[in-house]
Amino acid sequence: MGETKAEDRKYRVSKSVLALLAILMLMVIAAAVYVVPRYGKVFSAFNEQRKLYSAAKTDLSKAEKENAELKKQVEDYEAVKSETDAARDEVYAMAAQLEKDIIDGKSDKKICYITIDDGPYNRGKDFIELFNKYDIKATFFLTTANGDKLPDQANLTARSMYPEYLKYGHTIGNHTYSHDYSKGGVYKNAKTFIDAVEKQQEFTKAATGGFTPKIVRFPGGTSMAADQLAPIQEALRKAGYGWIDWTIDSGDSFGGDDAKADKILKKVVKASKDPDQKIMVALFHEWSKESYKAMPQIIEKLSAEGYIFLPLFYDSAMVKK
Amino acid sequence: MDKDDKNKNPEQNKTSRHTWIGDEEEVRKQEAMTERRTYTLSPQATRIVQKQKKKYSGFITDEELENSDIIKIEDRKTTLVNKEDISQTRIYDPFEKQGTEGEPEDKGKAQPKSRYITITVSDSAKFKRIIALLAVFLILIAFEVSYFVLKSYTGKIPAETQTAKTQTEQIVAENEQLTEQIGQFNSKDEMKELKESWERLKQKIGNTE
């Protein structure tokens, strides 16, 4: 008799299940025969690809992190710039009102718009430093006529100077691209003039990262336009520009003794006594050493006369539209 | 428990142990017990256990077992050999025909077809080997699955790597633009100073009212 013992285990299994199990085991063995010799190669390839992927993800992560930081910085800068621009716009609004009050005789205050023409050249930085020292703001009417290379300033280019003018609240005006007031130059007709203005505009925008001046100064003044003045003015008006001449020419472009510092000072100070010069637009040139020499005293004397030094703005009553 | 102990408590021992002779299906049959044959696979096995025919009751008591004319196997070695040979599986078939002593029974007739197979594992060592074999197969299956998974990932990863690289290039270009943009700004101190200079100018202009 067969003995059944306590540890005997009985399992009742369906024949079809057994058959399936057998087939499965055969398949597993067959697959193992295929897989085992290839596993090493596949594993190496996987590791290789994984390393490359990991490196790419690390680079991406670094770039994203840097991107987030840079965006944050830009946001911070733009926030401060926005506040600064708001303060500037308030000044312009107050200045416009002050001009009106002065013109209407409601205010005894005086405004002086110092305008420096023909830069960037050789004294742009010097004038900026001087104005900053006296905590005043001026207007620079720029042209590309001098080329990109600046004389006596080996490390500077004209393009690199443009943002410098704006940095401390001074403003930039459009003095045309070529400053060519010879026959056949910018005053040939309205189109040539507008082309010269637009070309200078493009250059300014590119060099400053977006600043587009809306005030034009005619090379040599509006009197140089002669019979083209009206069409040019119309064209400027249509293009959204304003233009301005000056109320006092320092004389630094005349040459001879009249262009000397003491004569310049004397002329400007004399003009400050004129009741019609309560809103003064003074013309100087960046290349004039004598103007630069006279400027500190000009500022002091005019300040003593009660002048507030402001940069020009489009809504100023002095800007023709 | 030896015979003396059993005689001390005959009542207790009468039905104290039930020995199943057949499987569940067999239990239900009310047929005469048939002769069961033990097929010896070893040349050393010489004994055939023969059981007396009696009415099948489903179980047998100890007393009946002792009083029967069962030939006890004295050859321990033979017994062990038999057990080893047939311990893995013992297939019980309900034999209808009685066979003669010592001769293999003709199984050709009347074998009822069953969809099930009963597997008996009588030895725990064997059982552990079966478990170990199953474990090996499971490991093999896991190994093979991992192979195909690795292969699949290896095919997909280059595209994802290229996507990451492309994204990185775009972001690096954007970073350069942002850096240039930041360069155009004044420093924060300069911008604050500029703001303060506008404030001072406002004070100079003053309220004209």
Coordinates of C-alpha atoms in Angstrom, one line a residue:
Chain A
M1 CA 0.0 0.0 0.0
G2 CA 1.3 3.4 -0.8
E3 CA 1.8 5.6 2.1
T4 CA 0.6 9.1 2.1
K5 CA 2.6 11.3 4.5
A6 CA 1.7 14.4 6.3
E7 CA 4.1 16.5 4.1
D8 CA 2.7 15.2 0.9
R9 CA 1.2 18.1 -1.2
K10 CA -1.5 17.4 -3.7
Y11 CA -2.2 19.8 -6.5
R12 CA -5.1 19.4 -8.9
V13 CA -4.2 21.1 -12.1
S14 CA -6.0 21.3 -15.4
K15 CA -4.3 19.6 -18.3
S16 CA -4.7 22.6 -20.5
V17 CA -3.0 24.8 -17.9
L18 CA -0.2 22.4 -17.7
A19 CA 0.2 22.4 -21.5
L20 CA 0.2 26.2 -21.5
L21 CA 2.8 26.3 -18.8
A22 CA 5.0 23.9 -20.8
I23 CA 4.7 26.0 -23.9
L24 CA 5.4 29.1 -21.9
M25 CA 8.5 27.6 -20.4
L26 CA 9.7 26.6 -23.9
M27 CA 9.1 30.1 -25.1
V28 CA 11.1 31.5 -22.1
I29 CA 14.0 29.2 -22.9
A30 CA 13.9 30.2 -26.6
A31 CA 13.8 33.8 -25.7
A32 CA 16.7 33.4 -23.3
V33 CA 18.7 31.8 -26.1
Y34 CA 18.1 35.0 -28.1
V35 CA 18.5 37.5 -25.3
V36 CA 21.5 36.3 -23.4
P37 CA 24.2 36.9 -26.1
R38 CA 22.7 40.3 -27.0
Y39 CA 22.1 41.6 -23.5
G40 CA 25.5 43.1 -22.9
K41 CA 25.5 45.1 -26.1
V42 CA 22.0 46.5 -25.5
F43 CA 22.9 47.4 -22.0
S44 CA 26.0 49.2 -23.1
A45 CA 24.1 51.1 -25.7
F46 CA 21.4 52.0 -23.2
N47 CA 24.0 53.3 -20.8
E48 CA 25.6 55.3 -23.5
Q49 CA 22.4 56.9 -24.5
R50 CA 21.4 57.5 -21.0
K51 CA 24.6 59.4 -20.3
L52 CA 24.1 61.6 -23.4
Y53 CA 20.5 62.2 -22.3
S54 CA 21.6 63.0 -18.8
A55 CA 24.2 65.5 -20.0
A56 CA 21.7 67.1 -22.4
K57 CA 19.2 67.5 -19.5
T58 CA 21.8 68.9 -17.2
D59 CA 22.7 71.5 -19.9
L60 CA 19.0 72.3 -20.4
S61 CA 18.5 72.6 -16.7
K62 CA 21.4 75.0 -16.4
A63 CA 20.2 77.1 -19.3
E64 CA 16.7 77.3 -17.9
K65 CA 18.0 78.3 -14.5
E66 CA 20.2 81.0 -16.1
N67 CA 17.2 82.1 -18.2
A68 CA 15.0 82.5 -15.1
E69 CA 17.7 84.6 -13.4
L70 CA 18.2 86.8 -16.4
K71 CA 14.5 87.3 -16.8
K72 CA 14.2 88.2 -13.2
Q73 CA 17.1 90.7 -13.7
V74 CA 15.4 92.2 -16.7
E75 CA 12.2 92.5 -14.8
D76 CA 13.9 94.3 -11.9
Y77 CA 15.7 96.6 -14.3
E78 CA 12.5 97.3 -16.2
A79 CA 10.7 98.0 -12.9
V80 CA 13.3 100.6 -11.9
K81 CA 13.4 102.0 -15.4
S82 CA 9.6 102.3 -15.4
E83 CA 9.7 104.3 -12.2
T84 CA 12.5 106.5 -13.6
D85 CA 10.6 107.1 -16.8
A86 CA 7.5 107.9 -14.9
A87 CA 9.5 110.5 -12.9
R88 CA 10.9 111.9 -16.2
D89 CA 7.4 112.1 -17.7
E90 CA 6.2 114.0 -14.6
V91 CA 9.1 116.5 -15.1
Y92 CA 8.1 117.0 -18.8
A93 CA 4.5 117.6 -17.8
M94 CA 5.5 120.0 -15.1
A95 CA 8.0 121.7 -17.5
A96 CA 5.2 122.1 -20.1
Q97 CA 3.0 123.8 -17.6
L98 CA 5.9 126.0 -16.4
E99 CA 6.6 127.1 -20.0
K100 CA 2.9 128.0 -20.3
D101 CA 3.0 129.9 -17.1
I102 CA 6.2 131.7 -18.1
I103 CA 4.8 132.6 -21.5
D104 CA 1.5 133.8 -19.8
G105 CA 3.5 135.8 -17.3
K106 CA 2.3 133.8 -14.4
S107 CA 5.7 132.7 -13.3
D108 CA 9.0 134.4 -12.7
K109 CA 11.0 131.3 -13.2
K110 CA 13.3 130.8 -16.2
I111 CA 14.1 127.8 -18.3
C112 CA 17.3 127.1 -20.2
Y113 CA 17.6 124.4 -22.8
I114 CA 21.3 123.8 -23.4
T115 CA 21.7 122.1 -26.9
I116 CA 24.9 120.6 -28.1
D117 CA 25.1 119.9 -31.8
D118 CA 27.1 117.8 -34.2
G119 CA 28.1 114.9 -31.9
P120 CA 29.1 112.2 -31.3
Y121 CA 32.6 113.7 -31.7
N122 CA 35.4 114.3 -29.3
R123 CA 33.9 115.9 -26.2
G124 CA 30.7 114.0 -25.7
K125 CA 31.9 112.3 -22.5
D126 CA 33.4 115.5 -21.2
F127 CA 30.2 117.4 -21.6
I128 CA 28.2 114.6 -20.0
E129 CA 30.4 114.5 -17.0
L130 CA 30.3 118.3 -16.6
F131 CA 26.5 118.4 -16.8
N132 CA 26.3 115.5 -14.3
K133 CA 28.6 117.4 -11.9
Y134 CA 26.2 120.3 -11.9
D135 CA 23.1 118.0 -11.8
I136 CA 21.7 119.5 -15.0
K137 CA 20.3 117.9 -18.1
A138 CA 20.9 119.0 -21.7
T139 CA 20.0 118.0 -25.3
F140 CA 22.4 116.5 -27.8
F141 CA 21.5 116.8 -31.5
L142 CA 23.4 113.9 -33.1
T143 CA 24.5 113.1 -36.7
T144 CA 26.4 110.3 -38.2
A145 CA 28.3 112.7 -40.5
N146 CA 31.5 112.2 -38.5
G147 CA 31.6 108.4 -39.0
D148 CA 32.0 105.8 -36.4
K149 CA 35.5 106.5 -35.4
L150 CA 35.8 109.3 -32.9
P151 CA 38.9 111.5 -33.0
D152 CA 41.0 111.6 -29.9
Q153 CA 39.0 108.8 -28.3
A154 CA 40.7 105.6 -29.3
N155 CA 38.4 103.3 -27.4
L156 CA 35.1 104.9 -28.4
T157 CA 32.9 104.6 -31.4
A158 CA 30.0 106.9 -32.3
R159 CA 27.6 104.0 -31.9
S160 CA 28.8 103.3 -28.4
M161 CA 28.3 106.9 -27.4
Y162 CA 24.6 107.0 -28.1
P163 CA 23.5 105.2 -25.0
E164 CA 25.9 107.3 -22.9
Y165 CA 23.9 110.5 -23.8
L166 CA 20.7 108.9 -22.5
K167 CA 22.2 107.3 -19.4
Y168 CA 21.9 110.4 -17.1
G169 CA 18.7 111.8 -18.4
H170 CA 20.0 114.0 -21.2
T171 CA 18.1 113.7 -24.4
I172 CA 19.0 113.0 -28.1
G173 CA 17.7 115.0 -31.0
N174 CA 17.9 114.2 -34.8
H175 CA 20.4 116.4 -36.7
T176 CA 20.1 114.3 -39.9
Y177 CA 22.3 111.5 -41.1
S178 CA 24.7 113.4 -43.3
H179 CA 24.5 117.0 -42.1
D180 CA 25.1 118.0 -45.7
Y181 CA 23.6 121.4 -46.3
S182 CA 25.5 122.0 -49.5
K183 CA 23.7 122.3 -52.8
G184 CA 22.3 118.9 -53.6
G185 CA 22.5 117.9 -50.0
V186 CA 19.7 117.4 -47.5
Y187 CA 17.9 120.6 -48.6
K188 CA 17.5 119.5 -52.2
N189 CA 13.9 118.8 -51.6
A190 CA 11.6 117.5 -48.8
K191 CA 12.2 113.9 -49.7
T192 CA 16.0 114.1 -49.4
F193 CA 15.6 115.9 -46.1
I194 CA 13.1 113.3 -44.8
D195 CA 15.4 110.5 -46.0
A196 CA 18.3 112.0 -44.1
V197 CA 16.1 112.3 -41.0
E198 CA 14.8 108.7 -41.2
K199 CA 18.3 107.3 -41.8
Q200 CA 19.6 109.0 -38.7
Q201 CA 16.5 107.8 -36.9
E202 CA 17.3 104.1 -37.8
F203 CA 20.9 104.5 -36.6
T204 CA 19.8 106.1 -33.3
K205 CA 17.2 103.4 -32.7
A206 CA 19.7 100.6 -33.3
A207 CA 22.4 102.2 -31.2
T208 CA 20.2 103.0 -28.2
G209 CA 18.2 99.8 -28.2
G210 CA 14.9 101.5 -29.2
F211 CA 15.1 105.2 -28.5
T212 CA 13.5 107.2 -31.3
P213 CA 13.9 111.0 -31.0
K214 CA 11.0 113.1 -32.2
I215 CA 12.8 116.5 -32.4
V216 CA 14.8 117.5 -35.4
R217 CA 17.3 120.3 -35.7
F218 CA 18.0 121.5 -39.3
P219 CA 21.7 121.5 -40.1
G220 CA 22.6 125.1 -40.0
G221 CA 19.1 126.0 -38.8
T222 CA 15.8 126.3 -40.7
S223 CA 17.1 129.3 -42.6
M224 CA 19.3 126.9 -44.6
A225 CA 16.2 125.3 -46.1
A226 CA 15.3 128.4 -48.0
D227 CA 12.4 127.7 -50.4
Q228 CA 12.3 124.0 -49.3
L229 CA 11.4 125.0 -45.8
A230 CA 7.6 124.7 -46.1
P231 CA 7.6 121.3 -47.8
I232 CA 10.2 120.0 -45.4
Q233 CA 8.2 121.2 -42.5
E234 CA 5.0 119.6 -43.9
A235 CA 6.9 116.4 -44.4
L236 CA 8.2 116.5 -40.9
R237 CA 4.8 117.2 -39.5
K238 CA 3.3 114.2 -41.4
A239 CA 6.0 112.0 -40.1
G240 CA 5.3 113.0 -36.6
Y241 CA 8.4 115.1 -36.0
G242 CA 8.9 118.5 -34.3
W243 CA 11.7 120.8 -35.0
I244 CA 13.6 123.6 -33.2
D245 CA 16.2 126.2 -33.8
W246 CA 17.7 128.3 -31.0
T247 CA 17.1 131.6 -29.2
I248 CA 20.8 132.2 -28.5
D249 CA 23.8 131.1 -30.6
S250 CA 26.9 130.8 -28.5
G251 CA 29.1 131.7 -31.5
D252 CA 31.4 128.8 -31.0
S253 CA 31.1 128.0 -34.7
F254 CA 31.9 131.5 -35.9
G255 CA 35.7 131.2 -35.6
G256 CA 38.1 133.8 -34.6
D257 CA 37.9 135.6 -31.3
D258 CA 34.1 135.3 -31.2
A259 CA 34.6 131.6 -30.7
K260 CA 36.7 132.0 -27.6
A261 CA 35.4 130.9 -24.2
D262 CA 35.2 134.4 -22.7
K263 CA 33.2 135.7 -25.6
I264 CA 30.9 132.8 -25.5
L265 CA 30.3 133.3 -21.8
K266 CA 29.7 137.0 -22.3
K267 CA 27.2 136.4 -25.0
V268 CA 25.2 133.9 -23.2
V269 CA 25.2 135.8 -19.9
K270 CA 24.1 138.9 -21.7
A271 CA 21.2 137.0 -23.3
S272 CA 20.1 135.8 -19.9
K273 CA 19.3 139.4 -19.0
D274 CA 16.9 139.7 -21.9
P275 CA 13.3 139.4 -20.8
D276 CA 12.5 137.6 -24.1
Q277 CA 15.0 134.9 -23.1
K278 CA 13.0 133.6 -20.1
I279 CA 12.8 130.4 -22.1
M280 CA 16.3 130.2 -23.6
V281 CA 17.4 127.6 -26.2
A282 CA 21.2 127.9 -26.3
L283 CA 23.3 126.5 -29.2
F284 CA 26.7 125.0 -28.6
H285 CA 28.8 122.4 -30.6
E286 CA 30.4 119.3 -29.2
W287 CA 33.6 119.8 -31.1
S288 CA 34.1 123.3 -29.5
K289 CA 36.8 123.3 -26.9
E290 CA 35.9 126.9 -26.1
S291 CA 32.3 126.1 -25.4
Y292 CA 33.4 123.3 -23.1
K293 CA 35.8 125.7 -21.4
A294 CA 33.1 128.3 -20.9
M295 CA 30.3 125.9 -19.8
P296 CA 30.9 125.8 -16.1
Q297 CA 30.7 129.5 -15.7
I298 CA 27.7 129.6 -18.1
I299 CA 25.9 127.2 -15.8
E300 CA 26.8 129.0 -12.6
K301 CA 25.8 132.4 -14.0
L302 CA 22.6 131.2 -15.4
S303 CA 21.7 129.4 -12.3
A304 CA 22.3 132.6 -10.4
E305 CA 19.9 134.2 -12.7
G306 CA 17.2 131.7 -11.7
Y307 CA 17.4 129.4 -14.7
I308 CA 16.3 125.8 -14.5
F309 CA 18.2 123.7 -16.9
L310 CA 16.0 121.1 -18.7
P311 CA 16.3 118.7 -21.6
L312 CA 14.1 119.4 -24.6
F313 CA 10.9 117.3 -24.9
Y314 CA 8.4 117.0 -27.8
D315 CA 5.5 118.7 -26.0
S316 CA 7.7 121.8 -25.2
A317 CA 6.2 125.0 -26.5
M318 CA 9.6 125.7 -28.1
V319 CA 9.4 122.7 -30.4
K320 CA 7.5 123.5 -33.6
K321 CA 5.1 121.0 -34.9
Chain B
M1 CA 2.2 5.3 19.6
D2 CA 2.8 1.4 19.8
K3 CA 0.4 -1.5 20.0
D4 CA 0.2 -1.5 23.8
D5 CA -0.8 2.0 23.9
K6 CA -3.5 1.4 21.4
N7 CA -4.9 -1.6 23.3
K8 CA -5.2 0.5 26.4
N9 CA -7.7 2.7 24.7
P10 CA -9.4 0.6 22.2
E11 CA -12.4 3.0 21.9
Q12 CA -10.2 5.9 21.2
N13 CA -8.2 4.1 18.7
K14 CA -11.1 2.6 16.8
T15 CA -11.7 5.5 14.5
S16 CA -8.9 7.8 15.5
R17 CA -7.2 7.8 12.2
H18 CA -8.6 7.8 8.8
T19 CA -6.5 6.7 6.0
W20 CA -7.5 7.8 2.5
I21 CA -6.9 5.1 0.0
G22 CA -8.1 6.8 -3.1
D23 CA -8.9 10.3 -4.4
E24 CA -12.0 12.3 -3.9
E25 CA -13.8 10.8 -6.8
E26 CA -13.0 7.3 -5.7
V27 CA -14.4 8.0 -2.2
R28 CA -17.8 8.5 -3.6
K29 CA -17.9 5.2 -5.3
Q30 CA -19.5 2.3 -3.5
E31 CA -17.6 -0.3 -5.3
A32 CA -15.6 -3.1 -4.1
M33 CA -12.1 -2.2 -3.5
T34 CA -9.9 -3.3 -6.2
E35 CA -6.6 -4.5 -6.2
R36 CA -4.0 -1.9 -6.3
R37 CA -0.8 -2.5 -8.0
T38 CA 2.5 -1.0 -7.2
Y39 CA 4.7 -0.9 -10.2
T40 CA 8.3 -1.2 -9.2
L41 CA 10.8 0.6 -11.3
S42 CA 13.8 -0.7 -9.5
P43 CA 15.1 -4.2 -10.0
Q44 CA 15.6 -4.4 -6.3
A45 CA 11.9 -4.1 -5.6
T46 CA 10.6 -7.6 -5.1
R47 CA 7.5 -7.2 -3.1
I48 CA 4.1 -6.5 -4.2
V49 CA 1.7 -5.3 -1.8
Q50 CA -1.6 -7.0 -2.1
K51 CA -4.6 -5.8 -0.4
Q52 CA -7.5 -7.9 0.6
K53 CA -10.7 -7.3 -1.2
K54 CA -13.4 -5.8 0.9
K55 CA -16.2 -3.5 0.6
Y56 CA -15.0 0.0 0.0
S57 CA -15.9 2.1 2.9
G58 CA -14.0 5.2 2.3
F59 CA -11.7 4.8 5.3
I60 CA -10.1 2.1 7.3
T61 CA -9.5 2.0 11.0
D62 CA -6.3 1.0 12.7
E63 CA -7.7 -2.2 13.9
E64 CA -8.8 -3.3 10.6
L65 CA -5.5 -2.4 9.2
E66 CA -3.7 -4.5 11.8
N67 CA -6.0 -7.5 11.5
S68 CA -5.9 -7.7 7.8
D69 CA -3.9 -10.1 5.8
I70 CA -1.8 -7.4 4.4
I71 CA 1.7 -8.6 3.8
K72 CA 4.0 -6.3 5.5
I73 CA 7.0 -5.3 3.6
E74 CA 10.0 -6.3 5.6
D75 CA 12.6 -5.4 3.1
R76 CA 13.2 -1.8 4.2
K77 CA 15.5 -1.2 1.3
T78 CA 13.0 -2.3 -1.2
T79 CA 10.5 -0.1 0.4
L80 CA 12.7 2.9 0.2
V81 CA 13.6 2.2 -3.4
N82 CA 10.0 2.0 -4.3
K83 CA 9.3 5.2 -2.5
E84 CA 12.0 7.1 -4.3
D85 CA 11.0 5.9 -7.6
I86 CA 7.4 6.7 -7.4
S87 CA 7.2 9.3 -4.7
Q88 CA 7.1 12.3 -7.1
T89 CA 3.9 11.4 -8.7
R90 CA 1.4 8.7 -7.9
I91 CA -1.4 8.6 -10.3
Y92 CA -4.5 6.9 -8.9
D93 CA -6.8 5.4 -11.4
P94 CA -9.9 3.7 -10.4
F95 CA -9.3 0.2 -11.6
E96 CA -12.4 -1.7 -12.4
K97 CA -10.9 -4.9 -13.4
Q98 CA -9.2 -7.0 -10.8
G99 CA -5.8 -8.2 -11.8
T100 CA -3.8 -11.2 -10.7
E101 CA -1.0 -11.1 -8.2
G102 CA 2.2 -10.0 -9.6
E103 CA 1.0 -9.2 -13.0
P104 CA 0.5 -5.7 -14.4
E105 CA -3.0 -4.8 -14.9
D106 CA -4.4 -4.2 -18.3
K107 CA -5.3 -0.5 -18.3
G108 CA -6.6 -0.4 -21.7
K109 CA -10.3 -0.6 -20.8
A110 CA -12.6 1.8 -19.2
Q111 CA -10.3 4.6 -18.2
P112 CA -12.5 7.6 -17.5
K113 CA -11.1 10.8 -19.1
S114 CA -10.4 13.5 -16.6
R115 CA -9.5 17.1 -17.5
Y116 CA -7.5 17.3 -14.3
I117 CA -4.3 15.9 -13.1
T118 CA -3.5 15.4 -9.5
I119 CA 0.1 16.1 -8.7
T120 CA 1.5 14.9 -5.3
V121 CA 4.7 16.1 -4.1
S122 CA 5.7 13.8 -1.3
D123 CA 9.1 15.1 -0.5
S124 CA 9.8 18.6 0.8
A125 CA 13.2 18.6 -0.8
K126 CA 11.6 17.9 -4.2
F127 CA 9.1 20.6 -3.5
K128 CA 11.8 23.1 -2.8
R129 CA 13.5 22.1 -6.1
I130 CA 10.2 22.8 -7.9
I131 CA 9.9 26.1 -6.3
A132 CA 13.6 26.9 -7.1
L133 CA 13.0 25.9 -10.8
L134 CA 9.9 28.2 -10.9
A135 CA 12.0 31.0 -9.4
V136 CA 14.6 30.5 -12.0
F137 CA 12.0 30.8 -14.8
L138 CA 10.6 33.9 -13.2
I139 CA 14.1 35.4 -13.1
L140 CA 14.6 34.5 -16.7
I141 CA 11.3 36.1 -17.7
A142 CA 12.3 39.3 -15.8
F143 CA 15.7 39.2 -17.5
E144 CA 14.1 39.0 -20.9
V145 CA 11.5 41.7 -20.1
S146 CA 14.3 44.0 -19.0
Y147 CA 16.1 43.3 -22.3
F148 CA 13.2 44.4 -24.4
V149 CA 12.5 47.4 -22.1
L150 CA 16.1 48.5 -22.4
K151 CA 16.0 48.1 -26.1
S152 CA 12.8 50.1 -26.4
Y153 CA 14.3 52.9 -24.2
T154 CA 17.5 52.9 -26.2
G155 CA 15.5 53.5 -29.3
K156 CA 13.5 56.4 -27.7
I157 CA 16.3 58.2 -25.8
P158 CA 18.2 59.8 -28.8
A159 CA 15.0 61.6 -29.9
E160 CA 14.5 62.9 -26.4
T161 CA 18.2 63.9 -26.2
Q162 CA 17.9 65.8 -29.4
T163 CA 14.7 67.6 -28.1
A164 CA 16.6 68.6 -25.0
K165 CA 19.5 69.9 -27.0
T166 CA 17.2 71.9 -29.3
Q167 CA 15.5 73.4 -26.3
T168 CA 18.8 74.2 -24.8
E169 CA 20.0 76.0 -27.9
Q170 CA 16.8 78.1 -28.0
I171 CA 17.2 79.0 -24.4
V172 CA 20.9 79.9 -24.7
A173 CA 20.0 82.2 -27.6
E174 CA 17.3 83.8 -25.5
N175 CA 19.8 84.2 -22.7
E176 CA 22.2 86.0 -25.0
Q177 CA 19.5 88.4 -26.0
L178 CA 18.5 89.0 -22.4
T179 CA 22.2 89.6 -21.4
E180 CA 22.5 92.1 -24.2
Q181 CA 19.3 93.7 -23.0
I182 CA 20.6 93.9 -19.5
G183 CA 23.8 95.4 -20.8
Q184 CA 21.9 98.3 -22.3
F185 CA 20.4 99.1 -18.9
N186 CA 22.3 101.3 -16.6
S187 CA 23.3 99.6 -13.4
K188 CA 20.6 99.6 -10.7
D189 CA 22.4 102.2 -8.7
E190 CA 22.7 104.5 -11.7
M191 CA 19.1 104.1 -12.5
K192 CA 18.1 104.9 -9.0
E193 CA 20.4 107.9 -9.1
L194 CA 18.7 109.1 -12.3
K195 CA 15.3 108.7 -10.7
E196 CA 16.4 110.8 -7.8
S197 CA 17.8 113.5 -10.2
W198 CA 14.4 113.7 -11.9
E199 CA 12.8 114.0 -8.4
R200 CA 15.2 116.9 -7.6
L201 CA 14.3 118.5 -11.0
K202 CA 10.7 118.2 -10.1
Q203 CA 11.4 120.1 -6.9
K204 CA 13.3 122.8 -8.7
I205 CA 10.4 123.2 -11.1
G206 CA 8.0 123.2 -8.2
N207 CA 4.3 123.8 -8.1
T208 CA 3.5 127.0 -10.0
E209 CA 0.1 127.3 -8.3

